mmCIF file of C-alpha atoms in Angstrom:
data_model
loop_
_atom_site.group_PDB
_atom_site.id
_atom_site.type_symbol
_atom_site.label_atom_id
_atom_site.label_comp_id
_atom_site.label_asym_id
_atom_site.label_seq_id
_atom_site.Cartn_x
_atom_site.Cartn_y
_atom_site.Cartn_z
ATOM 1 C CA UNK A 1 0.000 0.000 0.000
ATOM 2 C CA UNK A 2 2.663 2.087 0.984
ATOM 3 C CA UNK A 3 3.990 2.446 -2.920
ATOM 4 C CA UNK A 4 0.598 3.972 -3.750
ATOM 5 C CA UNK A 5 1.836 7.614 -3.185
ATOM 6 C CA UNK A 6 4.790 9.798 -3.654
ATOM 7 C CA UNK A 7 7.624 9.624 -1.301
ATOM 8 C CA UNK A 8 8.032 13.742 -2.355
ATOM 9 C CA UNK A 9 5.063 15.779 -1.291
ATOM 10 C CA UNK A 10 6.508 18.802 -2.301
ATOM 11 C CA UNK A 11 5.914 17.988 -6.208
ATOM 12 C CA UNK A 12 1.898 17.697 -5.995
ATOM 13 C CA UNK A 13 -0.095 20.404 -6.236
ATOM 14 C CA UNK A 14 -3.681 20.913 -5.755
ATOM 15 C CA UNK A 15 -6.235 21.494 -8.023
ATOM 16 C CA UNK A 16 -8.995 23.702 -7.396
ATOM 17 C CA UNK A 17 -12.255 23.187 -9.328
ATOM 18 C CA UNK A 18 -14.178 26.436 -10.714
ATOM 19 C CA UNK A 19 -17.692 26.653 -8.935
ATOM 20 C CA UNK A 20 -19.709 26.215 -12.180
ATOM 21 C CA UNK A 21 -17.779 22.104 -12.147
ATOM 22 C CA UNK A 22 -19.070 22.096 -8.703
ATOM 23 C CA UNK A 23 -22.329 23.369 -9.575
ATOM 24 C CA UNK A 24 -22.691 21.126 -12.694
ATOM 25 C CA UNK A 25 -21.833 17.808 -10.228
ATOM 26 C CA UNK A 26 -24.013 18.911 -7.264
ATOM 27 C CA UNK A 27 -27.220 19.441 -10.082
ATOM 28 C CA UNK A 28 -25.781 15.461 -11.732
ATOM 29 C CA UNK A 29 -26.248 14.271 -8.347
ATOM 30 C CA UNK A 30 -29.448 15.656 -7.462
ATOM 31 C CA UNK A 31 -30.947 14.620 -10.305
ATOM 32 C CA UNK A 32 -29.412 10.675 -10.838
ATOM 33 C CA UNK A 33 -32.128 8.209 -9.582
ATOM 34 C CA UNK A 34 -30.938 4.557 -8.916
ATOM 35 C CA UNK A 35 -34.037 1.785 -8.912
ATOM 36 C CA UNK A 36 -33.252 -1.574 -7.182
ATOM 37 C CA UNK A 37 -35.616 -4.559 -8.725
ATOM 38 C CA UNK A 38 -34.642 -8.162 -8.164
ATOM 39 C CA UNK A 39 -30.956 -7.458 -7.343
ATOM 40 C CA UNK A 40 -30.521 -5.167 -10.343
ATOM 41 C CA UNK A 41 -29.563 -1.633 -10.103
ATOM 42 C CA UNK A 42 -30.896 0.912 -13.055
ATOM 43 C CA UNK A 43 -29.673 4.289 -13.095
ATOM 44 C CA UNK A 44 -31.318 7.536 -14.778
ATOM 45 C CA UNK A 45 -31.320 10.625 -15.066
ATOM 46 C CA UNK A 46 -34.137 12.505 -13.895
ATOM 47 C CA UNK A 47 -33.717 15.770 -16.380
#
């Protein structure tokens, strides 16, 4: 597990998302509707 990230955290940087990505995820989420029947999931979207 340990190999999974950098040994030098000084060479990431962050990424900051605009507020219209967040917006646009935040509305996806709000509007994706997952139905359960008989052990199988559907997913749609509700726009």
């Amino acid at each position: 597990m340990e190999k999974l990230y950098t040994t030098d955290q000084n060479k990431t940087k962050l990424v900051k998302a605009k507020p219209e990505t967040i917006q646009f995820l935040l509305s996806y989420s709000k509007s994706l509707n997952i139905t359960e029947v008989d052990g199988l999931q559907f997913e749609s979207n509700l726009n």
